mmCIF file of C-alpha atoms and ligand atoms in Angstrom:
data_model
loop_
_atom_site.group_PDB
_atom_site.id
_atom_site.type_symbol
_atom_site.label_atom_id
_atom_site.label_comp_id
_atom_site.label_asym_id
_atom_site.label_seq_id
_atom_site.Cartn_x
_atom_site.Cartn_y
_atom_site.Cartn_z
ATOM 1 C CA MET O 1 -26.984 2.647 1.276
ATOM 2 C CA GLY O 2 -27.082 4.870 4.357
ATOM 3 C CA ILE O 3 -26.218 8.544 4.647
ATOM 4 C CA VAL O 4 -22.541 7.721 4.242
ATOM 5 C CA ASP O 5 -21.482 5.180 1.596
ATOM 6 C CA PHE O 6 -18.674 2.910 2.799
ATOM 7 C CA SER O 7 -19.619 0.131 0.384
ATOM 8 C CA LEU O 8 -17.139 -1.299 -2.116
ATOM 9 C CA ASP O 9 -19.791 -3.436 -3.833
ATOM 10 C CA GLY O 10 -18.801 -4.290 -7.402
ATOM 11 C CA LYS O 11 -15.312 -2.790 -7.028
ATOM 12 C CA VAL O 12 -12.003 -4.500 -7.804
ATOM 13 C CA ALA O 13 -9.065 -3.783 -5.497
ATOM 14 C CA LEU O 14 -5.357 -4.591 -5.765
ATOM 15 C CA VAL O 15 -3.300 -4.549 -2.554
ATOM 16 C CA THR O 16 0.490 -4.882 -2.760
ATOM 17 C CA GLY O 17 2.261 -6.426 0.212
ATOM 18 C CA GLY O 18 -1.052 -8.187 0.795
ATOM 19 C CA SER O 19 0.400 -11.401 2.222
ATOM 20 C CA ARG O 20 0.660 -10.215 5.840
ATOM 21 C CA GLY O 21 0.589 -7.242 8.198
ATOM 22 C CA ILE O 22 -1.219 -4.061 7.167
ATOM 23 C CA GLY O 23 -1.807 -5.158 3.548
ATOM 24 C CA ARG O 24 -3.512 -8.418 4.520
ATOM 25 C CA VAL O 25 -5.964 -6.703 6.887
ATOM 26 C CA ILE O 26 -6.767 -3.964 4.336
ATOM 27 C CA ALA O 27 -7.439 -6.674 1.723
ATOM 28 C CA LEU O 28 -9.815 -8.508 4.083
ATOM 29 C CA ALA O 29 -11.590 -5.284 5.112
ATOM 30 C CA PHE O 30 -12.131 -4.417 1.440
ATOM 31 C CA ALA O 31 -13.555 -7.899 0.763
ATOM 32 C CA GLU O 32 -15.912 -7.544 3.754
ATOM 33 C CA ALA O 33 -17.062 -4.241 2.229
ATOM 34 C CA GLY O 34 -17.929 -6.007 -1.040
ATOM 35 C CA ALA O 35 -14.816 -5.786 -3.248
ATOM 36 C CA ASP O 36 -13.112 -8.546 -5.193
ATOM 37 C CA VAL O 37 -9.484 -8.333 -4.107
ATOM 38 C CA ALA O 38 -6.139 -9.248 -5.676
ATOM 39 C CA VAL O 39 -3.126 -9.448 -3.363
ATOM 40 C CA SER O 40 0.514 -9.350 -4.465
ATOM 41 C CA SER O 41 3.946 -9.758 -2.873
ATOM 42 C CA ARG O 42 7.022 -11.867 -3.610
ATOM 43 C CA LYS O 43 5.944 -15.138 -1.961
ATOM 44 C CA LEU O 44 3.022 -16.920 -3.605
ATOM 45 C CA PRO O 45 2.207 -19.491 -0.857
ATOM 46 C CA ASP O 46 1.595 -16.704 1.711
ATOM 47 C CA LEU O 47 -0.597 -14.878 -0.817
ATOM 48 C CA GLU O 48 -2.618 -18.009 -1.606
ATOM 49 C CA ALA O 49 -3.545 -18.269 2.087
ATOM 50 C CA VAL O 50 -4.811 -14.663 2.094
ATOM 51 C CA ALA O 51 -6.708 -15.189 -1.185
ATOM 52 C CA GLU O 52 -8.446 -18.110 0.545
ATOM 53 C CA GLU O 53 -9.397 -15.835 3.476
ATOM 54 C CA ILE O 54 -10.797 -13.323 0.957
ATOM 55 C CA ARG O 55 -12.878 -16.054 -0.704
ATOM 56 C CA ALA O 56 -14.228 -17.034 2.726
ATOM 57 C CA THR O 57 -15.948 -13.607 2.846
ATOM 58 C CA GLY O 58 -17.856 -14.532 -0.329
ATOM 59 C CA ARG O 59 -15.839 -12.309 -2.665
ATOM 60 C CA LYS O 60 -13.316 -13.299 -5.348
ATOM 61 C CA GLY O 61 -9.693 -13.473 -4.206
ATOM 62 C CA LEU O 62 -6.616 -13.588 -6.436
ATOM 63 C CA ALA O 63 -2.950 -14.153 -5.504
ATOM 64 C CA VAL O 64 -0.244 -12.852 -7.864
ATOM 65 C CA SER O 65 3.453 -13.011 -7.065
ATOM 66 C CA SER O 66 5.169 -9.743 -8.023
ATOM 67 C CA HIS O 67 8.287 -7.890 -6.814
ATOM 68 C CA ILE O 68 7.313 -4.232 -6.556
ATOM 69 C CA ALA O 69 10.736 -3.013 -7.718
ATOM 70 C CA LYS O 70 10.591 -5.039 -10.966
ATOM 71 C CA PRO O 71 8.538 -3.144 -13.573
ATOM 72 C CA GLU O 72 8.051 -6.219 -15.793
ATOM 73 C CA GLU O 73 6.479 -8.007 -12.803
ATOM 74 C CA SER O 74 4.217 -5.015 -12.093
ATOM 75 C CA LYS O 75 3.148 -5.105 -15.761
ATOM 76 C CA ASN O 76 2.282 -8.782 -15.427
ATOM 77 C CA LEU O 77 0.428 -8.017 -12.168
ATOM 78 C CA VAL O 78 -1.787 -5.363 -13.748
ATOM 79 C CA GLU O 79 -2.458 -7.537 -16.800
ATOM 80 C CA THR O 80 -3.332 -10.558 -14.643
ATOM 81 C CA VAL O 81 -5.791 -8.597 -12.459
ATOM 82 C CA GLN O 82 -7.427 -7.137 -15.565
ATOM 83 C CA LYS O 83 -7.662 -10.560 -17.191
ATOM 84 C CA GLU O 84 -9.184 -12.182 -14.076
ATOM 85 C CA PHE O 85 -11.378 -9.331 -12.778
ATOM 86 C CA GLY O 86 -11.832 -7.084 -15.850
ATOM 87 C CA ARG O 87 -10.923 -3.770 -14.158
ATOM 88 C CA ILE O 88 -8.974 -2.114 -11.326
ATOM 89 C CA ASP O 89 -10.910 0.393 -9.189
ATOM 90 C CA ILE O 90 -8.624 0.613 -6.164
ATOM 91 C CA LEU O 91 -4.843 0.269 -5.868
ATOM 92 C CA VAL O 92 -3.220 0.167 -2.424
ATOM 93 C CA ASN O 93 0.535 0.694 -2.728
ATOM 94 C CA ASN O 94 1.389 -0.951 0.581
ATOM 95 C CA ALA O 95 4.525 -3.069 -0.038
ATOM 96 C CA GLY O 96 7.541 -1.436 1.573
ATOM 97 C CA THR O 97 10.947 -2.204 3.010
ATOM 98 C CA ASN O 98 13.692 -0.965 5.289
ATOM 99 C CA PRO O 99 16.759 -3.141 4.725
ATOM 100 C CA TYR O 100 19.174 -1.358 7.125
ATOM 101 C CA LEU O 101 18.930 -0.145 10.721
ATOM 102 C CA GLY O 102 22.384 1.437 11.273
ATOM 103 C CA PRO O 103 23.307 5.122 11.190
ATOM 104 C CA LEU O 104 22.875 7.215 8.047
ATOM 105 C CA ILE O 105 26.568 8.079 8.032
ATOM 106 C CA ASP O 106 27.470 4.411 7.469
ATOM 107 C CA ALA O 107 24.669 3.525 5.014
ATOM 108 C CA GLU O 108 26.028 2.022 1.798
ATOM 109 C CA GLU O 109 24.834 2.895 -1.677
ATOM 110 C CA TRP O 110 22.837 -0.339 -2.042
ATOM 111 C CA VAL O 111 20.649 0.691 0.928
ATOM 112 C CA TRP O 112 19.654 3.868 -0.899
ATOM 113 C CA ASP O 113 18.961 1.963 -4.131
ATOM 114 C CA VAL O 114 16.908 -0.868 -2.597
ATOM 115 C CA THR O 115 14.853 1.425 -0.342
ATOM 116 C CA MET O 116 14.156 3.927 -3.121
ATOM 117 C CA ASN O 117 13.298 1.230 -5.655
ATOM 118 C CA VAL O 118 10.854 -0.668 -3.414
ATOM 119 C CA ASN O 119 9.255 2.248 -1.528
ATOM 120 C CA LEU O 120 9.149 4.934 -4.223
ATOM 121 C CA LYS O 121 9.940 3.799 -7.769
ATOM 122 C CA GLY O 122 7.771 0.681 -7.390
ATOM 123 C CA PRO O 123 4.627 2.560 -6.270
ATOM 124 C CA PHE O 124 5.241 5.119 -9.024
ATOM 125 C CA ILE O 125 5.535 2.544 -11.812
ATOM 126 C CA LEU O 126 2.614 0.434 -10.576
ATOM 127 C CA GLY O 127 0.567 3.572 -9.860
ATOM 128 C CA GLN O 128 1.168 4.806 -13.394
ATOM 129 C CA MET O 129 0.195 1.435 -14.915
ATOM 130 C CA ALA O 130 -2.949 1.198 -12.760
ATOM 131 C CA ALA O 131 -3.862 4.831 -13.452
ATOM 132 C CA ARG O 132 -3.837 4.175 -17.219
ATOM 133 C CA VAL O 133 -6.350 1.363 -16.652
ATOM 134 C CA MET O 134 -8.424 3.592 -14.325
ATOM 135 C CA ARG O 135 -8.361 6.499 -16.801
ATOM 136 C CA ASP O 136 -9.574 4.245 -19.613
ATOM 137 C CA GLN O 137 -12.407 2.786 -17.488
ATOM 138 C CA GLY O 138 -13.571 6.209 -16.222
ATOM 139 C CA GLY O 139 -11.965 6.542 -12.785
ATOM 140 C CA GLY O 140 -10.291 4.921 -9.816
ATOM 141 C CA ASN O 141 -8.691 5.332 -6.460
ATOM 142 C CA ILE O 142 -5.078 5.062 -5.263
ATOM 143 C CA ILE O 143 -3.955 4.777 -1.627
ATOM 144 C CA ASN O 144 -0.259 4.949 -0.820
ATOM 145 C CA ILE O 145 0.895 3.647 2.560
ATOM 146 C CA VAL O 146 3.540 6.057 3.801
ATOM 147 C CA SER O 147 4.671 6.595 7.415
ATOM 148 C CA THR O 148 4.927 9.231 10.126
ATOM 149 C CA ALA O 149 8.651 8.748 9.423
ATOM 150 C CA GLY O 150 7.953 10.512 6.123
ATOM 151 C CA ILE O 151 6.595 13.558 7.958
ATOM 152 C CA ASN O 152 9.186 13.913 10.726
ATOM 153 C CA PRO O 153 12.816 12.777 10.497
ATOM 154 C CA SER O 154 13.357 9.353 12.060
ATOM 155 C CA MET O 155 16.161 6.942 12.860
ATOM 156 C CA LEU O 156 15.047 5.151 9.673
ATOM 157 C CA HIS O 157 16.574 8.062 7.676
ATOM 158 C CA ILE O 158 16.629 6.805 4.032
ATOM 159 C CA TYR O 159 13.272 5.092 4.630
ATOM 160 C CA SER O 160 11.994 8.467 5.905
ATOM 161 C CA VAL O 161 13.177 10.111 2.686
ATOM 162 C CA THR O 162 11.346 7.543 0.522
ATOM 163 C CA LYS O 163 8.097 8.016 2.459
ATOM 164 C CA ALA O 164 8.371 11.825 2.344
ATOM 165 C CA ALA O 165 8.766 11.552 -1.423
ATOM 166 C CA LEU O 166 5.799 9.161 -1.630
ATOM 167 C CA ILE O 167 3.652 11.739 0.199
ATOM 168 C CA MET O 168 4.567 14.281 -2.485
ATOM 169 C CA LEU O 169 4.038 11.704 -5.256
ATOM 170 C CA THR O 170 0.531 11.154 -3.824
ATOM 171 C CA ARG O 171 -0.191 14.885 -4.044
ATOM 172 C CA VAL O 172 1.149 15.082 -7.595
ATOM 173 C CA MET O 173 -0.918 12.053 -8.651
ATOM 174 C CA ALA O 174 -4.022 13.672 -7.123
ATOM 175 C CA MET O 175 -3.351 16.981 -8.831
ATOM 176 C CA GLU O 176 -2.757 15.524 -12.294
ATOM 177 C CA TRP O 177 -5.135 12.557 -12.274
ATOM 178 C CA GLY O 178 -8.197 14.235 -10.742
ATOM 179 C CA LYS O 179 -9.315 15.092 -14.262
ATOM 180 C CA HIS O 180 -9.493 11.365 -14.987
ATOM 181 C CA ASN O 181 -11.734 10.873 -11.925
ATOM 182 C CA ILE O 182 -8.843 9.219 -10.074
ATOM 183 C CA ARG O 183 -8.281 10.147 -6.428
ATOM 184 C CA ALA O 184 -4.953 9.568 -4.638
ATOM 185 C CA ASN O 185 -4.453 9.750 -0.877
ATOM 186 C CA ALA O 186 -1.910 8.458 1.622
ATOM 187 C CA ILE O 187 -2.084 6.861 5.062
ATOM 188 C CA ALA O 188 0.806 7.528 7.453
ATOM 189 C CA PRO O 189 0.892 4.950 10.262
ATOM 190 C CA GLY O 190 3.030 5.343 13.352
ATOM 191 C CA MET O 191 4.463 2.142 14.796
ATOM 192 C CA ILE O 192 2.221 -0.850 14.018
ATOM 193 C CA LYS O 193 2.817 -4.351 15.352
ATOM 194 C CA THR O 194 3.976 -6.260 12.259
ATOM 195 C CA ARG O 195 7.025 -8.223 11.147
ATOM 196 C CA PHE O 196 8.323 -5.107 9.374
ATOM 197 C CA SER O 197 8.796 -3.183 12.635
ATOM 198 C CA GLU O 198 9.618 -6.177 14.861
ATOM 199 C CA ALA O 199 13.237 -5.139 15.432
ATOM 200 C CA LEU O 200 11.974 -1.854 16.900
ATOM 201 C CA TRP O 201 9.409 -3.251 19.392
ATOM 202 C CA LYS O 202 10.234 -6.875 20.235
ATOM 203 C CA GLY O 203 11.140 -7.182 23.911
ATOM 204 C CA THR O 204 10.454 -3.500 24.660
ATOM 205 C CA PRO O 205 7.875 -2.296 27.243
ATOM 206 C CA ALA O 206 5.757 -0.971 24.337
ATOM 207 C CA GLU O 207 5.273 -4.459 22.879
ATOM 208 C CA ASP O 208 1.814 -5.064 24.395
ATOM 209 C CA LYS O 209 0.442 -1.577 23.721
ATOM 210 C CA LEU O 210 1.164 -1.188 20.028
ATOM 211 C CA ALA O 211 -1.368 -0.365 17.340
ATOM 212 C CA MET O 212 -2.411 -3.274 15.115
ATOM 213 C CA PRO O 213 -2.973 -3.502 11.322
ATOM 214 C CA GLU O 214 -6.738 -3.360 12.041
ATOM 215 C CA ASP O 215 -6.186 0.224 13.257
ATOM 216 C CA ILE O 216 -5.170 1.199 9.705
ATOM 217 C CA ALA O 217 -7.848 -0.667 7.752
ATOM 218 C CA GLY O 218 -10.738 1.671 8.697
ATOM 219 C CA ALA O 219 -8.978 4.658 7.161
ATOM 220 C CA ALA O 220 -8.172 2.610 4.070
ATOM 221 C CA LEU O 221 -11.848 1.705 3.675
ATOM 222 C CA TYR O 222 -12.857 5.345 4.148
ATOM 223 C CA LEU O 223 -10.378 6.510 1.479
ATOM 224 C CA ALA O 224 -11.299 3.683 -0.920
ATOM 225 C CA SER O 225 -15.040 4.315 -0.685
ATOM 226 C CA ASP O 226 -17.340 7.125 -1.788
ATOM 227 C CA ALA O 227 -17.509 8.237 1.865
ATOM 228 C CA SER O 228 -14.337 10.211 1.048
ATOM 229 C CA ARG O 229 -15.290 11.310 -2.459
ATOM 230 C CA TYR O 230 -14.185 14.924 -1.802
ATOM 231 C CA VAL O 231 -10.864 13.933 -0.180
ATOM 232 C CA ASN O 232 -7.946 14.055 -2.612
ATOM 233 C CA GLY O 233 -4.178 14.447 -2.229
ATOM 234 C CA GLU O 234 -4.313 14.137 1.564
ATOM 235 C CA THR O 235 -2.297 12.156 4.092
ATOM 236 C CA VAL O 236 -4.215 10.590 6.990
ATOM 237 C CA VAL O 237 -1.952 10.180 10.043
ATOM 238 C CA ILE O 238 -2.727 7.238 12.361
ATOM 239 C CA SER O 239 -0.289 7.325 15.240
ATOM 240 C CA GLY O 240 -2.269 7.737 18.458
ATOM 241 C CA ALA O 241 -0.785 11.225 18.754
ATOM 242 C CA GLY O 242 2.624 9.564 18.694
ATOM 243 C CA GLY O 243 3.976 10.810 15.409
HETATM 244 N N1 NAP F 1 4.684 -1.637 10.761
HETATM 245 C C1 NAP F 1 4.903 -0.355 10.960
HETATM 246 O O1 NAP F 1 5.253 0.088 12.073
HETATM 247 C C2 NAP F 1 4.728 0.611 9.823
HETATM 248 C C3 NAP F 1 4.674 1.984 10.125
HETATM 249 C C4 NAP F 1 4.520 2.909 9.102
HETATM 250 C C5 NAP F 1 4.415 2.464 7.799
HETATM 251 N N2 NAP F 1 4.481 1.137 7.515
HETATM 252 C C6 NAP F 1 4.378 0.727 6.115
HETATM 253 O O2 NAP F 1 3.317 -0.184 5.973
HETATM 254 C C7 NAP F 1 3.547 -0.993 4.821
HETATM 255 C C8 NAP F 1 3.291 -2.451 5.165
HETATM 256 O O3 NAP F 1 4.191 -2.850 6.171
HETATM 257 P P1 NAP F 1 3.840 -3.904 7.326
HETATM 258 O O4 NAP F 1 4.202 -3.256 8.599
HETATM 259 O O5 NAP F 1 2.483 -4.457 7.123
HETATM 260 O O6 NAP F 1 4.960 -5.009 7.019
HETATM 261 P P2 NAP F 1 4.954 -6.603 6.886
HETATM 262 O O7 NAP F 1 3.961 -7.218 7.793
HETATM 263 O O8 NAP F 1 6.377 -7.005 7.003
HETATM 264 O O9 NAP F 1 4.439 -6.822 5.374
HETATM 265 C C9 NAP F 1 5.184 -6.365 4.294
HETATM 266 C C10 NAP F 1 4.522 -6.851 3.020
HETATM 267 O O10 NAP F 1 5.222 -6.328 1.888
HETATM 268 C C11 NAP F 1 5.627 -7.418 1.046
HETATM 269 N N3 NAP F 1 6.876 -7.036 0.401
HETATM 270 C C12 NAP F 1 8.059 -6.750 0.987
HETATM 271 N N4 NAP F 1 8.980 -6.449 0.057
HETATM 272 C C13 NAP F 1 8.371 -6.564 -1.157
HETATM 273 C C14 NAP F 1 8.778 -6.392 -2.504
HETATM 274 N N5 NAP F 1 10.033 -6.089 -2.797
HETATM 275 N N6 NAP F 1 7.888 -6.594 -3.495
HETATM 276 C C15 NAP F 1 6.599 -6.933 -3.202
HETATM 277 N N7 NAP F 1 6.150 -7.103 -1.954
HETATM 278 C C16 NAP F 1 7.023 -6.929 -0.941
HETATM 279 C C17 NAP F 1 5.733 -8.616 1.994
HETATM 280 O O11 NAP F 1 5.567 -9.870 1.358
HETATM 281 P P3 NAP F 1 6.752 -10.755 0.675
HETATM 282 O O12 NAP F 1 7.796 -10.959 1.727
HETATM 283 O O13 NAP F 1 6.080 -11.988 0.220
HETATM 284 O O14 NAP F 1 7.242 -9.940 -0.489
HETATM 285 C C18 NAP F 1 4.536 -8.361 2.891
HETATM 286 O O15 NAP F 1 3.348 -8.769 2.252
HETATM 287 C C19 NAP F 1 4.977 -0.675 4.367
HETATM 288 O O16 NAP F 1 4.945 0.216 3.283
HETATM 289 C C20 NAP F 1 5.593 0.008 5.567
HETATM 290 O O17 NAP F 1 6.615 0.911 5.203
HETATM 291 C C21 NAP F 1 4.634 0.189 8.512
#
């Protein structure tokens, strides 16, 4: 170990939305740093491919299909990771959605429900389940992926509201769970080149200059490791001064 400890040796991490984009790269960065990593999302074949990439780093990789807005599936996810890996040290609540791109004034009730359930209720329920495991094992670490759209109002309106609430949920988790040796922090990316944001950048002049998922993974490793042991309840903005 050097002066600063970025190692995740012996740790077990769970990354939701780990099948592609930001979640996949965070999962691989954690494995490179020494963690065994479980990835979850809805589609198992995509996850199996990432689990294979994790194993190629020499660490254990596990793929578990789980819809973040379905609490019974989150329960199964936590139980499966515990059964396979014995503990959960790091949870990255990364899965997120934005099912509607029209104006707020025309948004239907289902848009509110789906966006809230996936982006806010899901991370809360899974965070609570993981925190109980972390409390009982003596500590842990939660990272919630939010957005600059949760700091300033954006054209993604309801999505912005869910991410603003997730920033506050992160602070509340940190405040209450610090006594259990659990830290909770958030990362707020600006626009990153992934499938999620494709409708916003494809064919625009910005397409070739966008930030990549790799630009988020370093902050995730910092927050997951002991290098950030005194950082709790914070939101790290990564937007190239654009957010
Ligand atoms: N890209 C950006 O510009 C940007 C900016 C700020 C914040 N973010 C946030 O970053 C996070 C990751 O997004 P990304 O850009 O990496 O998107 P992405 O490449 O489209 O990946 C999204 C991931 O979430 C999973 N997912 C989607 N809905 C799910 C659900 N209901 N249950 C479980 N998993 C689900 C997807 O897999 P399945 O399809 O298999 O479920 C996939 O693994 C999101 O929270 C997003 O809000 C993105």
